[in-house]
PDB file of C-alpha atoms and ligand atoms in Angstrom:
ATOM      1  CA  MET A  35     -14.892  12.816 -11.071  1.00  0.00           C
ATOM      2  CA  ARG A  36     -11.178  12.162 -10.560  1.00  0.00           C
ATOM      3  CA  THR A  37      -8.884  12.782 -13.514  1.00  0.00           C
ATOM      4  CA  SER A  38      -6.091  10.830 -11.863  1.00  0.00           C
ATOM      5  CA  PRO A  39      -6.575   7.442 -10.179  1.00  0.00           C
ATOM      6  CA  ASN A  40      -6.045   6.499  -6.546  1.00  0.00           C
ATOM      7  CA  ILE A  41      -3.996   3.368  -6.006  1.00  0.00           C
ATOM      8  CA  ILE A  42      -3.369   1.445  -2.787  1.00  0.00           C
ATOM      9  CA  VAL A  43      -0.039  -0.366  -2.539  1.00  0.00           C
ATOM     10  CA  THR A  44      -0.366  -2.787   0.344  1.00  0.00           C
ATOM     11  CA  GLY A  45       1.254  -5.901   1.785  1.00  0.00           C
ATOM     12  CA  THR A  46       3.067  -7.159   4.858  1.00  0.00           C
ATOM     13  CA  PRO A  47       5.774  -4.816   6.225  1.00  0.00           C
ATOM     14  CA  GLY A  48       8.993  -5.415   4.260  1.00  0.00           C
ATOM     15  CA  VAL A  49       7.371  -6.495   0.957  1.00  0.00           C
ATOM     16  CA  GLY A  50       8.549  -3.317  -0.773  1.00  0.00           C
ATOM     17  CA  LYS A  51       5.600  -0.899  -0.576  1.00  0.00           C
ATOM     18  CA  THR A  52       7.653   2.244   0.002  1.00  0.00           C
ATOM     19  CA  THR A  53      10.226   1.348  -2.629  1.00  0.00           C
ATOM     20  CA  HIS A  54       7.488   0.680  -5.204  1.00  0.00           C
ATOM     21  CA  CYS A  55       5.528   3.830  -4.286  1.00  0.00           C
ATOM     22  CA  GLU A  56       8.579   6.073  -4.597  1.00  0.00           C
ATOM     23  CA  ALA A  57       9.465   4.649  -8.014  1.00  0.00           C
ATOM     24  CA  LEU A  58       5.852   4.895  -9.156  1.00  0.00           C
ATOM     25  CA  ALA A  59       5.494   8.501  -7.984  1.00  0.00           C
ATOM     26  CA  GLU A  60       8.587   9.439  -9.948  1.00  0.00           C
ATOM     27  CA  ARG A  61       7.378   7.689 -13.081  1.00  0.00           C
ATOM     28  CA  THR A  62       3.706   8.690 -13.041  1.00  0.00           C
ATOM     29  CA  GLY A  63       3.662  12.066 -11.274  1.00  0.00           C
ATOM     30  CA  LEU A  64       1.108  10.678  -8.806  1.00  0.00           C
ATOM     31  CA  ARG A  65       1.681  11.519  -5.119  1.00  0.00           C
ATOM     32  CA  HIS A  66       3.167   9.002  -2.698  1.00  0.00           C
ATOM     33  CA  VAL A  67       0.970   9.136   0.405  1.00  0.00           C
ATOM     34  CA  SER A  68       2.818   7.384   3.212  1.00  0.00           C
ATOM     35  CA  VAL A  69       0.074   6.597   5.708  1.00  0.00           C
ATOM     36  CA  ASN A  70       2.632   6.051   8.481  1.00  0.00           C
ATOM     37  CA  GLN A  71       3.849   9.584   7.935  1.00  0.00           C
ATOM     38  CA  VAL A  72       0.298  11.011   7.928  1.00  0.00           C
ATOM     39  CA  VAL A  73      -0.518   9.124  11.145  1.00  0.00           C
ATOM     40  CA  LYS A  74       2.570  10.605  12.773  1.00  0.00           C
ATOM     41  CA  ASP A  75       2.384  14.134  11.348  1.00  0.00           C
ATOM     42  CA  GLU A  76      -1.358  14.644  11.818  1.00  0.00           C
ATOM     43  CA  GLY A  77      -1.579  12.830  15.145  1.00  0.00           C
ATOM     44  CA  CYS A  78      -4.058  10.210  13.888  1.00  0.00           C
ATOM     45  CA  HIS A  79      -3.235   7.836  16.725  1.00  0.00           C
ATOM     46  CA  GLU A  80      -3.914   7.002  20.335  1.00  0.00           C
ATOM     47  CA  GLY A  81      -0.271   6.567  21.299  1.00  0.00           C
ATOM     48  CA  TRP A  82       2.689   4.311  20.647  1.00  0.00           C
ATOM     49  CA  ASP A  83       2.610   0.555  21.107  1.00  0.00           C
ATOM     50  CA  GLU A  84       5.896  -0.370  22.821  1.00  0.00           C
ATOM     51  CA  GLU A  85       5.607  -4.077  22.078  1.00  0.00           C
ATOM     52  CA  TYR A  86       4.920  -3.713  18.351  1.00  0.00           C
ATOM     53  CA  LEU A  87       6.853  -0.480  17.932  1.00  0.00           C
ATOM     54  CA  SER A  88       4.050   1.110  15.950  1.00  0.00           C
ATOM     55  CA  TRP A  89       1.337   3.738  16.348  1.00  0.00           C
ATOM     56  CA  ILE A  90      -2.126   2.720  17.587  1.00  0.00           C
ATOM     57  CA  VAL A  91      -4.047   4.233  14.682  1.00  0.00           C
ATOM     58  CA  ASP A  92      -7.243   6.255  15.108  1.00  0.00           C
ATOM     59  CA  GLU A  93      -8.942   5.260  11.835  1.00  0.00           C
ATOM     60  CA  ASP A  94     -11.595   7.997  11.912  1.00  0.00           C
ATOM     61  CA  LYS A  95      -8.981  10.714  12.275  1.00  0.00           C
ATOM     62  CA  LEU A  96      -6.890   9.097   9.569  1.00  0.00           C
ATOM     63  CA  LEU A  97      -9.777   9.024   7.087  1.00  0.00           C
ATOM     64  CA  ASP A  98     -10.540  12.681   7.857  1.00  0.00           C
ATOM     65  CA  ALA A  99      -6.899  13.564   7.262  1.00  0.00           C
ATOM     66  CA  LEU A 100      -6.837  11.758   3.891  1.00  0.00           C
ATOM     67  CA  GLU A 101     -10.279  12.640   2.557  1.00  0.00           C
ATOM     68  CA  ASP A 102      -9.489  15.827   0.603  1.00  0.00           C
ATOM     69  CA  GLU A 103      -6.417  14.326  -1.027  1.00  0.00           C
ATOM     70  CA  ALA A 104      -8.231  11.130  -1.947  1.00  0.00           C
ATOM     71  CA  LYS A 105     -11.157  13.047  -3.439  1.00  0.00           C
ATOM     72  CA  ALA A 106      -8.750  15.078  -5.565  1.00  0.00           C
ATOM     73  CA  GLY A 107      -7.256  11.806  -6.931  1.00  0.00           C
ATOM     74  CA  GLY A 108      -3.707  10.934  -7.921  1.00  0.00           C
ATOM     75  CA  CYS A 109      -2.705   9.275  -4.628  1.00  0.00           C
ATOM     76  CA  ILE A 110      -0.517   6.228  -4.242  1.00  0.00           C
ATOM     77  CA  ILE A 111      -1.494   5.121  -0.757  1.00  0.00           C
ATOM     78  CA  ASP A 112       1.257   3.191   0.998  1.00  0.00           C
ATOM     79  CA  TRP A 113       0.072   1.120   3.952  1.00  0.00           C
ATOM     80  CA  HIS A 114       0.045  -2.346   5.477  1.00  0.00           C
ATOM     81  CA  ALA A 115      -3.757  -2.370   5.649  1.00  0.00           C
ATOM     82  CA  CYS A 116      -6.405  -1.526   3.120  1.00  0.00           C
ATOM     83  CA  ASP A 117      -9.829  -2.367   4.498  1.00  0.00           C
ATOM     84  CA  LEU A 118     -10.566   1.048   6.007  1.00  0.00           C
ATOM     85  CA  PHE A 119     -10.564   3.111   2.803  1.00  0.00           C
ATOM     86  CA  PRO A 120     -14.018   3.595   1.216  1.00  0.00           C
ATOM     87  CA  GLU A 121     -14.395   1.654  -2.040  1.00  0.00           C
ATOM     88  CA  SER A 122     -15.452   4.871  -3.807  1.00  0.00           C
ATOM     89  CA  TRP A 123     -11.967   6.337  -3.209  1.00  0.00           C
ATOM     90  CA  ILE A 124      -9.985   3.514  -4.782  1.00  0.00           C
ATOM     91  CA  ASP A 125      -9.315   2.547  -8.424  1.00  0.00           C
ATOM     92  CA  LEU A 126      -6.620  -0.123  -8.028  1.00  0.00           C
ATOM     93  CA  VAL A 127      -5.333  -2.236  -5.137  1.00  0.00           C
ATOM     94  CA  VAL A 128      -1.842  -3.671  -5.542  1.00  0.00           C
ATOM     95  CA  VAL A 129      -0.945  -6.417  -3.060  1.00  0.00           C
ATOM     96  CA  LEU A 130       2.781  -7.068  -3.023  1.00  0.00           C
ATOM     97  CA  ARG A 131       3.963 -10.570  -2.118  1.00  0.00           C
ATOM     98  CA  VAL A 132       7.334 -11.937  -1.126  1.00  0.00           C
ATOM     99  CA  ASP A 133       8.933 -15.301  -0.257  1.00  0.00           C
ATOM    100  CA  SER A 134       9.078 -15.856   3.482  1.00  0.00           C
ATOM    101  CA  THR A 135      12.862 -16.348   3.525  1.00  0.00           C
ATOM    102  CA  THR A 136      13.383 -13.052   1.707  1.00  0.00           C
ATOM    103  CA  LEU A 137      10.958 -11.331   4.068  1.00  0.00           C
ATOM    104  CA  TYR A 138      12.801 -12.806   7.058  1.00  0.00           C
ATOM    105  CA  ASP A 139      16.056 -11.308   5.798  1.00  0.00           C
ATOM    106  CA  ARG A 140      14.503  -7.898   5.128  1.00  0.00           C
ATOM    107  CA  LEU A 141      12.813  -7.674   8.540  1.00  0.00           C
ATOM    108  CA  SER A 142      15.895  -8.951  10.371  1.00  0.00           C
ATOM    109  CA  ALA A 143      17.921  -6.235   8.676  1.00  0.00           C
ATOM    110  CA  ARG A 144      15.410  -3.746  10.121  1.00  0.00           C
ATOM    111  CA  LYS A 145      16.022  -5.229  13.578  1.00  0.00           C
ATOM    112  CA  TYR A 146      12.366  -6.055  14.113  1.00  0.00           C
ATOM    113  CA  PRO A 147      11.581  -7.534  17.549  1.00  0.00           C
ATOM    114  CA  GLU A 148      11.234 -11.333  17.300  1.00  0.00           C
ATOM    115  CA  VAL A 149       7.493 -11.346  18.076  1.00  0.00           C
ATOM    116  CA  LYS A 150       6.760  -8.789  15.376  1.00  0.00           C
ATOM    117  CA  LEU A 151       9.017 -10.517  12.870  1.00  0.00           C
ATOM    118  CA  GLN A 152       7.323 -13.873  13.363  1.00  0.00           C
ATOM    119  CA  GLU A 153       3.835 -12.377  13.179  1.00  0.00           C
ATOM    120  CA  ASN A 154       4.626 -10.653   9.914  1.00  0.00           C
ATOM    121  CA  ILE A 155       6.067 -13.801   8.376  1.00  0.00           C
ATOM    122  CA  ASP A 156       2.996 -15.800   9.437  1.00  0.00           C
ATOM    123  CA  SER A 157       0.773 -13.074   8.025  1.00  0.00           C
ATOM    124  CA  GLU A 158       2.595 -13.229   4.668  1.00  0.00           C
ATOM    125  CA  ILE A 159       2.365 -17.033   4.512  1.00  0.00           C
ATOM    126  CA  MET A 160      -1.350 -16.920   5.403  1.00  0.00           C
ATOM    127  CA  GLU A 161      -1.989 -14.279   2.698  1.00  0.00           C
ATOM    128  CA  VAL A 162      -3.708 -12.025   5.240  1.00  0.00           C
ATOM    129  CA  LEU A 163      -3.375  -8.803   3.229  1.00  0.00           C
ATOM    130  CA  LEU A 164      -4.395 -10.453  -0.042  1.00  0.00           C
ATOM    131  CA  GLN A 165      -7.535 -11.772   1.623  1.00  0.00           C
ATOM    132  CA  GLU A 166      -8.257  -8.398   3.224  1.00  0.00           C
ATOM    133  CA  ALA A 167      -7.971  -6.725  -0.190  1.00  0.00           C
ATOM    134  CA  ARG A 168     -10.237  -9.293  -1.852  1.00  0.00           C
ATOM    135  CA  ASP A 169     -12.803  -9.008   0.933  1.00  0.00           C
ATOM    136  CA  SER A 170     -12.823  -5.202   0.840  1.00  0.00           C
ATOM    137  CA  TYR A 171     -12.801  -4.381  -2.896  1.00  0.00           C
ATOM    138  CA  ASP A 172     -14.192  -5.667  -6.169  1.00  0.00           C
ATOM    139  CA  GLU A 173     -11.841  -8.512  -7.134  1.00  0.00           C
ATOM    140  CA  ARG A 174     -11.390  -6.969 -10.590  1.00  0.00           C
ATOM    141  CA  ILE A 175      -9.400  -4.069  -9.122  1.00  0.00           C
ATOM    142  CA  VAL A 176      -7.168  -6.207  -6.876  1.00  0.00           C
ATOM    143  CA  ILE A 177      -3.854  -7.393  -8.318  1.00  0.00           C
ATOM    144  CA  GLU A 178      -1.205  -9.524  -6.647  1.00  0.00           C
ATOM    145  CA  LEU A 179       2.415  -8.855  -7.669  1.00  0.00           C
ATOM    146  CA  THR A 180       5.644 -10.560  -6.611  1.00  0.00           C
ATOM    147  CA  SER A 181       8.361  -8.401  -5.033  1.00  0.00           C
ATOM    148  CA  ASN A 182      11.334 -10.706  -4.454  1.00  0.00           C
ATOM    149  CA  THR A 183      13.899  -9.043  -6.706  1.00  0.00           C
ATOM    150  CA  THR A 184      14.694  -5.690  -8.288  1.00  0.00           C
ATOM    151  CA  ASP A 185      13.679  -7.197 -11.649  1.00  0.00           C
ATOM    152  CA  ASP A 186      10.267  -7.961 -10.156  1.00  0.00           C
ATOM    153  CA  MET A 187      10.032  -4.384  -8.998  1.00  0.00           C
ATOM    154  CA  GLU A 188      10.874  -2.955 -12.406  1.00  0.00           C
ATOM    155  CA  THR A 189       8.299  -5.181 -14.071  1.00  0.00           C
ATOM    156  CA  ASN A 190       5.680  -4.199 -11.479  1.00  0.00           C
ATOM    157  CA  VAL A 191       6.344  -0.474 -11.857  1.00  0.00           C
ATOM    158  CA  ASP A 192       6.170  -0.761 -15.681  1.00  0.00           C
ATOM    159  CA  ARG A 193       2.886  -2.601 -15.405  1.00  0.00           C
ATOM    160  CA  ILE A 194       1.283  -0.140 -12.971  1.00  0.00           C
ATOM    161  CA  GLU A 195       2.525   2.827 -14.994  1.00  0.00           C
ATOM    162  CA  ALA A 196       0.874   1.359 -18.125  1.00  0.00           C
ATOM    163  CA  TRP A 197      -2.322   0.861 -16.118  1.00  0.00           C
ATOM    164  CA  VAL A 198      -2.252   4.540 -14.996  1.00  0.00           C
ATOM    165  CA  THR A 199      -1.810   5.733 -18.591  1.00  0.00           C
ATOM    166  CA  GLN A 200      -4.759   3.623 -19.735  1.00  0.00           C
ATOM    167  CA  TRP A 201      -6.919   4.729 -16.785  1.00  0.00           C
ATOM    168  CA  LYS A 202      -6.289   8.384 -17.635  1.00  0.00           C
ATOM    169  CA  LYS A 203      -7.288   7.785 -21.272  1.00  0.00           C
ATOM    170  CA  ASP A 204     -10.430   5.915 -20.267  1.00  0.00           C
ATOM    171  CA  ASN A 205     -11.436   8.564 -17.743  1.00  0.00           C
ATOM    172  CA  ALA A 206     -10.443  11.725 -19.620  1.00  0.00           C
ATOM    173  CA  PRO A 207     -13.128  14.429 -19.591  1.00  0.00           C
ATOM    174  CA  ASP A 208     -15.006  14.616 -22.929  1.00  0.00           C
ATOM    175  CA  GLY A 209     -12.909  16.070 -25.708  1.00  0.00           C
ATOM    176  CA  GLN A 210      -9.592  15.625 -23.898  1.00  0.00           C
ATOM    177  CA  GLU A 211      -8.820  11.994 -24.644  1.00  0.00           C
TER     178      GLU A 211
HETATM  179  P1  ADP B 184       7.691  -1.804   3.046  1.00  0.00           P
HETATM  180  O1  ADP B 184       7.414  -0.352   2.699  1.00  0.00           O
HETATM  181  O2  ADP B 184       6.692  -2.729   2.447  1.00  0.00           O
HETATM  182  O3  ADP B 184       7.879  -2.044   4.509  1.00  0.00           O
HETATM  183  P2  ADP B 184      10.281  -1.295   1.827  1.00  0.00           P
HETATM  184  O4  ADP B 184       9.965  -0.670   0.517  1.00  0.00           O
HETATM  185  O5  ADP B 184      10.712  -0.387   2.941  1.00  0.00           O
HETATM  186  O6  ADP B 184       9.070  -2.205   2.331  1.00  0.00           O
HETATM  187  O7  ADP B 184      11.385  -2.392   1.544  1.00  0.00           O
HETATM  188  C1  ADP B 184      12.037  -3.110   2.598  1.00  0.00           C
HETATM  189  C2  ADP B 184      13.451  -3.465   2.166  1.00  0.00           C
HETATM  190  O8  ADP B 184      13.413  -4.425   1.122  1.00  0.00           O
HETATM  191  C3  ADP B 184      14.231  -2.263   1.592  1.00  0.00           C
HETATM  192  O9  ADP B 184      15.572  -2.396   2.002  1.00  0.00           O
HETATM  193  C4  ADP B 184      14.105  -2.433   0.099  1.00  0.00           C
HETATM  194  O10 ADP B 184      15.208  -1.900  -0.584  1.00  0.00           O
HETATM  195  C5  ADP B 184      14.039  -3.953  -0.057  1.00  0.00           C
HETATM  196  N1  ADP B 184      13.190  -4.342  -1.195  1.00  0.00           N
HETATM  197  C6  ADP B 184      11.863  -4.106  -1.309  1.00  0.00           C
HETATM  198  N2  ADP B 184      11.369  -4.627  -2.451  1.00  0.00           N
HETATM  199  C7  ADP B 184      12.400  -5.215  -3.077  1.00  0.00           C
HETATM  200  C8  ADP B 184      12.519  -5.942  -4.297  1.00  0.00           C
HETATM  201  N3  ADP B 184      11.465  -6.159  -5.112  1.00  0.00           N
HETATM  202  N4  ADP B 184      13.741  -6.400  -4.645  1.00  0.00           N
HETATM  203  C9  ADP B 184      14.809  -6.191  -3.833  1.00  0.00           C
HETATM  204  N5  ADP B 184      14.759  -5.525  -2.644  1.00  0.00           N
HETATM  205  C10 ADP B 184      13.573  -5.034  -2.279  1.00  0.00           C
END
């Protein structure tokens, strides 16, 4: 039994996953698990894709690398996919959403190649990550939050922090609630 929840923060690149996860880790004491970093540091990939400028992820190796941490609980998993994590690991799935014009500006600022930029904008408009989350987890644990402005972010972090506090109360071992 976990005494701290595991949360996935997902969404199209540029929606604000890392920014949210860092703020949440600071506020809740949960650990920010940047999957990109794990893929790189633990070699959970089959090389670098030059066109998309990203790692070609070996999902089996990645799950092995994350298993102990996930079982211990208290992870805020930061990644642009969510369907590979076993349902038993996950307590909440946060899908961040952003307006396409705002996303365009954020990805342009990152100097994304045109093909990758356009694909990500299409993916955001088509709600690909939201659908993936709803298909992979019980809909009751999937929440969609807007991440256009810093006010949105503050509201989101407040809301998730309150959820973490409640989860810990509800799941406290007997006699410790
Ligand atoms: P992701 O991890 O999803 O790729 P980041 O957290 O790296 O996204 O955010 C991408 C850029 O957008 C950063 O410059 C960040 O400061 C900005 N940003 C993210 N979310 C917001 C928001 N809600 N309001 C304003 N700027 C944001």
